[in-house]
Amino acid sequence: MKNLTEMTDEQLALAYIDGDNKAFDMLLSRNQSKLFSYILFVVKDRDLADDIFQETFVKVVTRLQQGKYSPSGKFGAWLMRIAHNVIMDWYREQRLDRVVDAPKDNDLSNMGGDLLDSSIESVYVNKQVLSDVKKMMGLLPTPQREVVFMRFYQEMSFKEIAETTGVSINTSLGRMRYALLNLRRMAREHNIQLQLM
């Protein structure tokens, strides 16, 4: 049998289902940082993020023990989906869930940009721009903030984002479009330069 450190997340999940508790410990240690960062970014409160993180792993354990996990090579996406659902349940309970449906024409073909070679000055400017963007992202509605985080910080495809959040790809694209429009509006209102050098 393979050493736990050599096993994939899917193999660890199956080993845990078969009774190997150390396999779950390895799953937790591999995924906790990325998952907690995602939760904290969305809810913006460390205590709440701790609670949601713990509830997520309780649900993971329960689903694994109930045999509700089928290995597909996407354990991380499955885990993120559970966390997303826990977050959305919390927002619904707080009546803060204000998802705005995007219109049918979510055309993002007119958006683009280039990143040019960096110099010392451009590194400083880019760092400031990214800092400003991060602050403005905190002001976005939760669904928009979530899709931006998944796309740019976790480098997920729109298909993966759609699967994780339980919406269509068009809705994911629409949320990204509205997030970008909101970020641009905030930048104009506060005279913030968003052009990377």
Coordinates of N, CA and C in Angstrom, one line a residue:
M1 N 0.8 -1.2 0.0 CA 0.0 0.0 0.0 C 0.9 1.2 0.0
K2 N 0.4 2.3 -0.7 CA 1.2 3.5 -0.8 C 1.3 4.2 0.6
N3 N 2.3 5.0 0.7 CA 2.5 5.9 1.9 C 1.4 7.0 1.7
L4 N 0.8 7.5 2.8 CA -0.2 8.5 2.7 C 0.2 9.7 2.0
T5 N 1.5 10.1 2.1 CA 1.9 11.3 1.5 C 2.0 11.2 -0.1
E6 N 2.0 9.9 -0.5 CA 2.1 9.7 -2.0 C 0.7 9.5 -2.6
M7 N -0.3 9.5 -1.8 CA -1.7 9.2 -2.3 C -2.3 10.6 -2.7
T8 N -3.2 10.5 -3.7 CA -4.0 11.6 -4.1 C -5.1 11.9 -3.1
D9 N -5.7 13.1 -3.2 CA -6.8 13.4 -2.3 C -7.9 12.4 -2.4
E10 N -8.2 11.9 -3.6 CA -9.2 10.9 -3.9 C -8.9 9.6 -3.2
Q11 N -7.7 9.2 -3.3 CA -7.2 7.9 -2.6 C -7.3 8.1 -1.1
L12 N -6.9 9.3 -0.6 CA -7.0 9.5 0.8 C -8.5 9.4 1.3
A13 N -9.4 10.0 0.5 CA -10.8 10.0 0.9 C -11.3 8.6 0.9
L14 N -10.9 7.8 -0.1 CA -11.4 6.4 -0.1 C -10.8 5.6 1.1
A15 N -9.5 5.9 1.4 CA -8.9 5.2 2.5 C -9.6 5.6 3.8
Y16 N -10.0 6.9 4.0 CA -10.7 7.3 5.2 C -12.1 6.5 5.2
I17 N -12.7 6.4 4.1 CA -14.0 5.7 4.1 C -13.8 4.3 4.5
D18 N -12.6 3.7 4.2 CA -12.3 2.3 4.6 C -11.8 2.2 6.0
G19 N -11.8 3.4 6.8 CA -11.5 3.3 8.2 C -10.1 3.9 8.6
D20 N -9.4 4.4 7.7 CA -8.0 5.0 8.0 C -8.2 6.4 8.4
N21 N -8.2 6.7 9.7 CA -8.4 8.1 10.2 C -7.2 9.0 9.9
K22 N -6.0 8.4 9.7 CA -4.8 9.2 9.4 C -4.9 9.7 8.0
A23 N -5.7 9.0 7.1 CA -5.9 9.5 5.7 C -6.7 10.8 5.8
F24 N -7.6 10.9 6.7 CA -8.4 12.1 6.8 C -7.5 13.3 7.3
D25 N -6.7 13.0 8.3 CA -5.8 14.0 8.8 C -4.9 14.6 7.7
M26 N -4.5 13.7 6.8 CA -3.6 14.1 5.6 C -4.5 15.0 4.7
L27 N -5.7 14.6 4.4 CA -6.6 15.4 3.6 C -6.8 16.8 4.2
L28 N -7.1 16.8 5.5 CA -7.3 18.1 6.2 C -6.0 19.0 6.0
S29 N -4.9 18.4 6.3 CA -3.7 19.2 6.3 C -3.4 19.7 4.9
R30 N -3.7 19.0 3.8 CA -3.5 19.4 2.5 C -4.4 20.5 2.0
N31 N -5.6 20.5 2.5 CA -6.6 21.4 2.0 C -7.0 22.5 2.9
Q32 N -6.6 22.5 4.1 CA -7.2 23.5 5.1 C -6.8 24.9 4.8
S33 N -5.5 25.2 4.3 CA -5.1 26.5 4.1 C -5.9 27.2 2.9
K34 N -6.0 26.4 1.8 CA -6.7 27.0 0.6 C -8.1 27.2 0.9
L35 N -8.7 26.2 1.6 CA -10.2 26.3 1.9 C -10.4 27.4 2.9
F36 N -9.6 27.5 3.9 CA -9.9 28.6 4.9 C -9.7 30.0 4.2
S37 N -8.7 30.1 3.4 CA -8.4 31.4 2.7 C -9.7 31.8 1.9
Y38 N -10.2 30.8 1.2 CA -11.4 31.0 0.4 C -12.6 31.5 1.3
I39 N -12.8 30.8 2.3 CA -13.9 31.1 3.2 C -13.7 32.5 3.8
L40 N -12.5 32.8 4.3 CA -12.3 34.1 4.9 C -12.4 35.2 3.9
F41 N -12.0 35.0 2.7 CA -12.1 36.0 1.7 C -13.6 36.3 1.4
V42 N -14.4 35.3 1.4 CA -15.8 35.5 1.1 C -16.6 36.2 2.3
V43 N -16.4 35.7 3.5 CA -17.2 36.2 4.6 C -16.5 37.4 5.4
K44 N -15.2 37.6 5.2 CA -14.5 38.7 5.7 C -14.6 38.8 7.3
D45 N -14.7 37.7 8.0 CA -14.7 37.7 9.4 C -14.0 36.4 9.9
R46 N -12.9 36.5 10.6 CA -12.2 35.4 11.0 C -12.9 34.4 11.9
D47 N -13.7 34.9 12.9 CA -14.5 34.0 13.7 C -15.5 33.2 12.9
L48 N -16.2 34.0 12.0 CA -17.2 33.3 11.2 C -16.6 32.3 10.2
A49 N -15.4 32.7 9.7 CA -14.7 31.8 8.8 C -14.3 30.5 9.5
D50 N -13.8 30.6 10.8 CA -13.5 29.4 11.6 C -14.8 28.5 11.7
D51 N -15.9 29.1 12.1 CA -17.1 28.4 12.2 C -17.5 27.7 10.9
I52 N -17.5 28.4 9.8 CA -17.9 27.8 8.5 C -16.9 26.7 8.1
F53 N -15.6 27.0 8.4 CA -14.6 26.0 8.1 C -14.9 24.7 8.8
Q54 N -15.1 24.8 10.1 CA -15.4 23.6 10.9 C -16.7 22.9 10.5
E55 N -17.7 23.7 10.2 CA -19.0 23.1 9.7 C -18.8 22.4 8.3
T56 N -17.9 23.0 7.5 CA -17.6 22.4 6.2 C -17.0 21.0 6.4
F57 N -16.0 20.9 7.3 CA -15.4 19.6 7.5 C -16.3 18.6 8.3
V58 N -17.2 19.1 9.1 CA -18.2 18.2 9.7 C -19.0 17.6 8.5
K59 N -19.4 18.4 7.6 CA -20.2 17.9 6.4 C -19.4 17.0 5.6
V60 N -18.1 17.3 5.4 CA -17.3 16.4 4.6 C -17.2 15.0 5.2
V61 N -16.9 15.0 6.6 CA -16.8 13.7 7.3 C -18.1 13.0 7.2
T62 N -19.2 13.7 7.4 CA -20.5 13.0 7.3 C -20.8 12.4 5.9
R63 N -20.5 13.2 4.9 CA -20.8 12.7 3.5 C -19.8 11.6 3.2
L64 N -18.6 11.6 3.6 CA -17.7 10.5 3.3 C -18.2 9.3 4.0
Q65 N -18.6 9.4 5.3 CA -19.0 8.2 6.1 C -20.3 7.7 5.5
Q66 N -21.2 8.5 4.9 CA -22.4 8.1 4.3 C -22.2 7.5 2.9
G67 N -21.0 7.6 2.4 CA -20.7 7.1 1.1 C -21.2 8.0 0.0
K68 N -21.3 9.3 0.3 CA -21.8 10.3 -0.7 C -20.7 11.0 -1.4
Y69 N -19.5 10.3 -1.5 CA -18.4 10.8 -2.3 C -18.1 9.8 -3.3
S70 N -18.0 10.2 -4.6 CA -17.5 9.3 -5.6 C -16.3 9.9 -6.2
P71 N -15.2 9.2 -6.2 CA -13.9 9.8 -6.7 C -14.0 10.1 -8.2
S72 N -13.7 11.4 -8.5 CA -13.8 11.8 -9.9 C -12.5 12.6 -10.3
G73 N -11.6 12.6 -9.4 CA -10.3 13.3 -9.6 C -10.5 14.8 -9.3
K74 N -11.6 15.2 -8.6 CA -11.9 16.6 -8.3 C -12.3 16.7 -6.8
F75 N -11.5 16.1 -5.9 CA -11.8 16.3 -4.5 C -11.8 17.7 -4.0
G76 N -10.9 18.5 -4.5 CA -10.8 19.9 -4.1 C -12.0 20.7 -4.5
A77 N -12.5 20.4 -5.7 CA -13.8 21.1 -6.2 C -15.0 20.6 -5.4
W78 N -15.0 19.4 -5.0 CA -16.1 18.8 -4.2 C -16.1 19.5 -2.8
L79 N -14.9 19.7 -2.3 CA -14.7 20.3 -1.0 C -15.1 21.8 -1.0
M80 N -14.7 22.5 -2.1 CA -15.1 23.9 -2.3 C -16.6 24.0 -2.4
R81 N -17.2 23.1 -3.1 CA -18.7 23.1 -3.3 C -19.4 23.0 -2.0
I82 N -18.9 22.2 -1.1 CA -19.5 22.0 0.2 C -19.3 23.3 1.0
A83 N -18.1 23.9 1.0 CA -17.9 25.2 1.7 C -18.8 26.3 1.1
H84 N -18.9 26.3 -0.2 CA -19.8 27.3 -0.8 C -21.2 27.2 -0.3
N85 N -21.7 26.0 -0.3 CA -23.1 25.7 0.2 C -23.2 26.1 1.7
V86 N -22.2 25.9 2.5 CA -22.3 26.3 3.9 C -22.4 27.8 4.0
I87 N -21.5 28.5 3.3 CA -21.5 29.9 3.3 C -22.9 30.5 2.8
M88 N -23.4 29.9 1.7 CA -24.7 30.4 1.2 C -25.8 30.1 2.2
D89 N -25.8 29.0 2.9 CA -26.8 28.7 3.9 C -26.7 29.7 5.0
W90 N -25.5 30.1 5.4 CA -25.3 31.1 6.5 C -25.9 32.4 6.0
Y91 N -25.6 32.8 4.8 CA -26.1 34.1 4.3 C -27.6 34.1 4.2
R92 N -28.2 33.0 3.8 CA -29.7 32.9 3.8 C -30.2 33.0 5.2
E93 N -29.6 32.4 6.1 CA -30.1 32.5 7.5 C -30.0 34.0 8.0
Q94 N -29.0 34.7 7.5 CA -28.9 36.1 7.9 C -29.6 37.0 7.1
R95 N -30.3 36.5 6.1 CA -31.0 37.3 5.1 C -30.2 38.3 4.4
L96 N -28.9 37.9 4.2 CA -28.0 38.8 3.5 C -27.7 38.4 2.1
D97 N -28.3 37.3 1.6 CA -28.1 36.8 0.3 C -28.8 37.6 -0.7
R98 N -28.1 38.5 -1.4 CA -28.7 39.4 -2.4 C -28.1 39.1 -3.8
V99 N -28.4 37.9 -4.3 CA -27.8 37.5 -5.6 C -28.7 38.2 -6.7
V100 N -28.0 39.0 -7.6 CA -28.6 39.6 -8.7 C -28.4 38.8 -9.9
D101 N -29.5 38.3 -10.6 CA -29.3 37.5 -11.8 C -28.8 38.4 -12.9
A102 N -27.9 37.9 -13.6 CA -27.4 38.7 -14.8 C -28.3 38.5 -16.0
P103 N -28.4 39.5 -16.9 CA -29.2 39.4 -18.0 C -28.6 38.3 -19.0
K104 N -29.4 37.9 -20.0 CA -29.0 36.8 -20.9 C -27.8 37.1 -21.7
D105 N -27.5 38.4 -22.0 CA -26.4 38.7 -22.9 C -25.2 39.0 -22.1
N106 N -24.5 38.0 -21.5 CA -23.3 38.1 -20.7 C -22.1 38.1 -21.6
D107 N -22.0 38.9 -22.6 CA -20.8 38.9 -23.5 C -19.6 39.6 -22.9
L108 N -18.6 38.8 -22.7 CA -17.3 39.4 -22.1 C -16.2 39.6 -23.2
S109 N -16.6 39.5 -24.5 CA -15.6 39.5 -25.5 C -14.9 40.8 -25.6
N110 N -15.5 41.9 -25.1 CA -14.9 43.2 -25.2 C -13.9 43.5 -24.1
M111 N -13.7 42.6 -23.2 CA -12.8 42.8 -22.1 C -11.5 42.1 -22.3
G112 N -10.4 42.8 -22.0 CA -9.1 42.2 -22.2 C -8.0 43.0 -21.6
G113 N -6.8 42.7 -21.7 CA -5.7 43.5 -21.2 C -4.4 42.7 -21.4
D114 N -3.3 43.5 -21.4 CA -2.0 42.9 -21.5 C -1.2 43.2 -20.2
L115 N -0.3 42.3 -19.8 CA 0.6 42.6 -18.8 C 2.0 42.8 -19.4
L116 N 2.6 43.9 -19.2 CA 3.8 44.2 -19.9 C 5.0 43.8 -19.0
D117 N 6.2 43.8 -19.5 CA 7.4 43.5 -18.8 C 7.5 44.4 -17.6
S118 N 8.0 43.9 -16.5 CA 8.0 44.6 -15.2 C 9.4 45.2 -15.0
S119 N 9.4 46.5 -14.5 CA 10.6 47.1 -14.1 C 10.4 47.4 -12.6
I120 N 11.3 47.9 -11.9 CA 11.2 48.2 -10.5 C 10.0 49.1 -10.2
E121 N 9.9 50.2 -11.1 CA 8.7 51.1 -10.9 C 7.4 50.4 -11.2
S122 N 7.4 49.6 -12.2 CA 6.1 48.9 -12.5 C 5.7 47.9 -11.4
V123 N 6.7 47.2 -10.8 CA 6.4 46.3 -9.7 C 5.8 47.1 -8.6
Y124 N 6.3 48.3 -8.3 CA 5.7 49.1 -7.2 C 4.3 49.5 -7.6
V125 N 4.1 50.0 -8.8 CA 2.8 50.5 -9.2 C 1.8 49.3 -9.2
N126 N 2.2 48.2 -9.8 CA 1.4 47.0 -9.8 C 0.9 46.5 -8.4
K127 N 1.9 46.6 -7.5 CA 1.6 46.2 -6.1 C 0.5 47.1 -5.5
Q128 N 0.6 48.4 -5.8 CA -0.4 49.4 -5.3 C -1.7 49.1 -6.0
V129 N -1.7 48.9 -7.3 CA -3.0 48.7 -8.0 C -3.7 47.4 -7.4
L130 N -2.9 46.3 -7.2 CA -3.5 45.1 -6.7 C -4.0 45.3 -5.3
S131 N -3.3 46.1 -4.5 CA -3.8 46.4 -3.2 C -5.1 47.2 -3.2
D132 N -5.2 48.2 -4.1 CA -6.5 48.9 -4.3 C -7.6 48.0 -4.8
V133 N -7.3 47.1 -5.7 CA -8.3 46.2 -6.2 C -8.8 45.3 -5.1
K134 N -7.9 44.8 -4.3 CA -8.3 43.9 -3.2 C -9.2 44.7 -2.2
K135 N -8.9 45.9 -1.9 CA -9.8 46.7 -1.0 C -11.2 46.9 -1.7
M136 N -11.2 47.2 -2.9 CA -12.5 47.4 -3.6 C -13.3 46.1 -3.7
M137 N -12.6 45.0 -3.9 CA -13.2 43.7 -4.0 C -14.0 43.4 -2.7
G138 N -13.5 43.9 -1.6 CA -14.2 43.7 -0.3 C -15.6 44.4 -0.3
L139 N -15.8 45.3 -1.2 CA -17.1 46.1 -1.3 C -18.1 45.4 -2.2
L140 N -17.6 44.4 -3.0 CA -18.5 43.8 -4.0 C -19.5 42.9 -3.3
P141 N -20.7 42.7 -3.9 CA -21.6 41.7 -3.3 C -21.0 40.3 -3.3
T142 N -21.4 39.5 -2.3 CA -20.7 38.2 -2.1 C -20.6 37.4 -3.3
P143 N -21.6 37.2 -4.2 CA -21.5 36.3 -5.3 C -20.4 36.8 -6.3
Q144 N -20.3 38.1 -6.4 CA -19.3 38.7 -7.3 C -17.9 38.6 -6.8
R145 N -17.8 38.9 -5.5 CA -16.5 38.7 -4.8 C -16.0 37.3 -4.9
E146 N -16.9 36.4 -4.7 CA -16.6 34.9 -4.7 C -16.1 34.5 -6.1
V147 N -16.7 34.9 -7.2 CA -16.3 34.5 -8.5 C -15.0 35.1 -8.9
V148 N -14.7 36.4 -8.5 CA -13.4 37.0 -8.7 C -12.3 36.3 -8.0
F149 N -12.6 35.9 -6.7 CA -11.6 35.2 -5.9 C -11.2 33.9 -6.6
M150 N -12.3 33.1 -6.9 CA -12.0 31.8 -7.5 C -11.3 31.9 -8.8
R151 N -11.6 32.9 -9.6 CA -11.0 33.1 -11.0 C -9.6 33.5 -10.9
F152 N -9.3 34.6 -10.1 CA -8.0 35.2 -10.1 C -7.1 34.7 -9.0
Y153 N -7.6 34.3 -7.9 CA -6.7 33.9 -6.8 C -6.6 32.4 -6.7
Q154 N -7.6 31.6 -7.2 CA -7.5 30.2 -7.2 C -7.4 29.6 -8.6
E155 N -7.4 30.5 -9.6 CA -7.2 30.2 -11.0 C -8.1 29.1 -11.5
M156 N -9.4 29.2 -11.1 CA -10.4 28.2 -11.5 C -10.9 28.7 -12.8
S157 N -11.3 27.7 -13.7 CA -12.0 28.0 -14.9 C -13.5 28.4 -14.6
F158 N -14.1 29.1 -15.6 CA -15.5 29.4 -15.3 C -16.4 28.2 -15.2
K159 N -16.0 27.1 -15.9 CA -16.7 25.9 -15.7 C -16.6 25.3 -14.3
E160 N -15.4 25.4 -13.7 CA -15.2 24.9 -12.4 C -15.9 25.8 -11.4
I161 N -15.9 27.1 -11.6 CA -16.6 28.1 -10.8 C -18.1 27.8 -10.8
A162 N -18.6 27.5 -12.0 CA -20.1 27.2 -12.1 C -20.4 26.0 -11.4
E163 N -19.6 24.9 -11.5 CA -19.9 23.7 -10.8 C -19.8 23.9 -9.3
T164 N -18.8 24.6 -8.8 CA -18.6 24.8 -7.4 C -19.7 25.6 -6.8
T165 N -20.2 26.7 -7.5 CA -21.2 27.5 -6.9 C -22.6 27.1 -7.3
G166 N -22.8 26.1 -8.1 CA -24.1 25.6 -8.5 C -24.9 26.4 -9.4
V167 N -24.2 27.2 -10.3 CA -24.9 28.0 -11.2 C -24.4 27.7 -12.6
S168 N -25.0 28.3 -13.6 CA -24.6 28.1 -15.0 C -23.3 28.8 -15.3
I169 N -22.6 28.4 -16.3 CA -21.4 29.1 -16.7 C -21.8 30.6 -17.1
N170 N -22.9 30.8 -17.8 CA -23.3 32.2 -18.1 C -23.5 33.0 -16.9
T171 N -24.1 32.4 -15.8 CA -24.3 33.2 -14.6 C -22.9 33.5 -14.0
S172 N -22.0 32.6 -14.0 CA -20.6 32.9 -13.5 C -20.0 34.0 -14.3
L173 N -20.1 33.9 -15.6 CA -19.5 35.0 -16.5 C -20.2 36.3 -16.2
G174 N -21.5 36.3 -16.0 CA -22.2 37.5 -15.7 C -21.8 38.1 -14.4
R175 N -21.6 37.3 -13.4 CA -21.2 37.8 -12.1 C -19.8 38.4 -12.2
M176 N -18.9 37.8 -13.0 CA -17.6 38.4 -13.2 C -17.7 39.7 -14.0
R177 N -18.6 39.8 -14.9 CA -18.8 41.0 -15.7 C -19.3 42.1 -14.8
Y178 N -20.3 41.8 -13.9 CA -20.8 42.8 -13.0 C -19.7 43.2 -12.0
A179 N -18.9 42.3 -11.6 CA -17.8 42.6 -10.6 C -16.8 43.5 -11.3
L180 N -16.5 43.3 -12.5 CA -15.5 44.2 -13.2 C -16.1 45.5 -13.4
L181 N -17.4 45.6 -13.8 CA -18.1 46.9 -14.0 C -18.1 47.6 -12.6
N182 N -18.4 47.0 -11.6 CA -18.4 47.6 -10.2 C -17.1 48.1 -9.8
L183 N -16.0 47.3 -10.1 CA -14.7 47.7 -9.7 C -14.3 48.9 -10.5
R184 N -14.6 49.0 -11.8 CA -14.3 50.1 -12.6 C -15.0 51.4 -12.1
R185 N -16.3 51.2 -11.8 CA -17.1 52.3 -11.3 C -16.5 52.9 -10.0
M186 N -16.1 51.9 -9.1 CA -15.5 52.4 -7.8 C -14.2 53.1 -8.1
A187 N -13.4 52.6 -9.0 CA -12.1 53.2 -9.3 C -12.3 54.6 -9.9
R188 N -13.4 54.8 -10.7 CA -13.7 56.1 -11.3 C -14.1 57.1 -10.2
E189 N -15.0 56.6 -9.3 CA -15.5 57.4 -8.2 C -14.4 57.9 -7.2
H190 N -13.4 57.0 -7.0 CA -12.4 57.4 -6.1 C -11.1 57.7 -6.7
N191 N -11.1 58.0 -8.1 CA -10.0 58.4 -8.8 C -8.8 57.4 -8.6
I192 N -9.0 56.1 -8.7 CA -8.0 55.1 -8.5 C -7.6 54.6 -9.9
Q193 N -6.3 54.5 -10.1 CA -5.8 54.0 -11.4 C -5.7 52.5 -11.3
L194 N -6.3 51.8 -12.2 CA -6.3 50.3 -12.2 C -5.4 49.8 -13.3
Q195 N -4.7 50.6 -14.0 CA -3.8 50.1 -15.1 C -2.6 49.5 -14.6
L196 N -2.3 48.2 -14.9 CA -1.1 47.6 -14.5 C 0.0 48.1 -15.5
M197 N 1.2 48.2 -15.0 CA 2.4 48.6 -15.8 C 3.1 47.3 -16.3

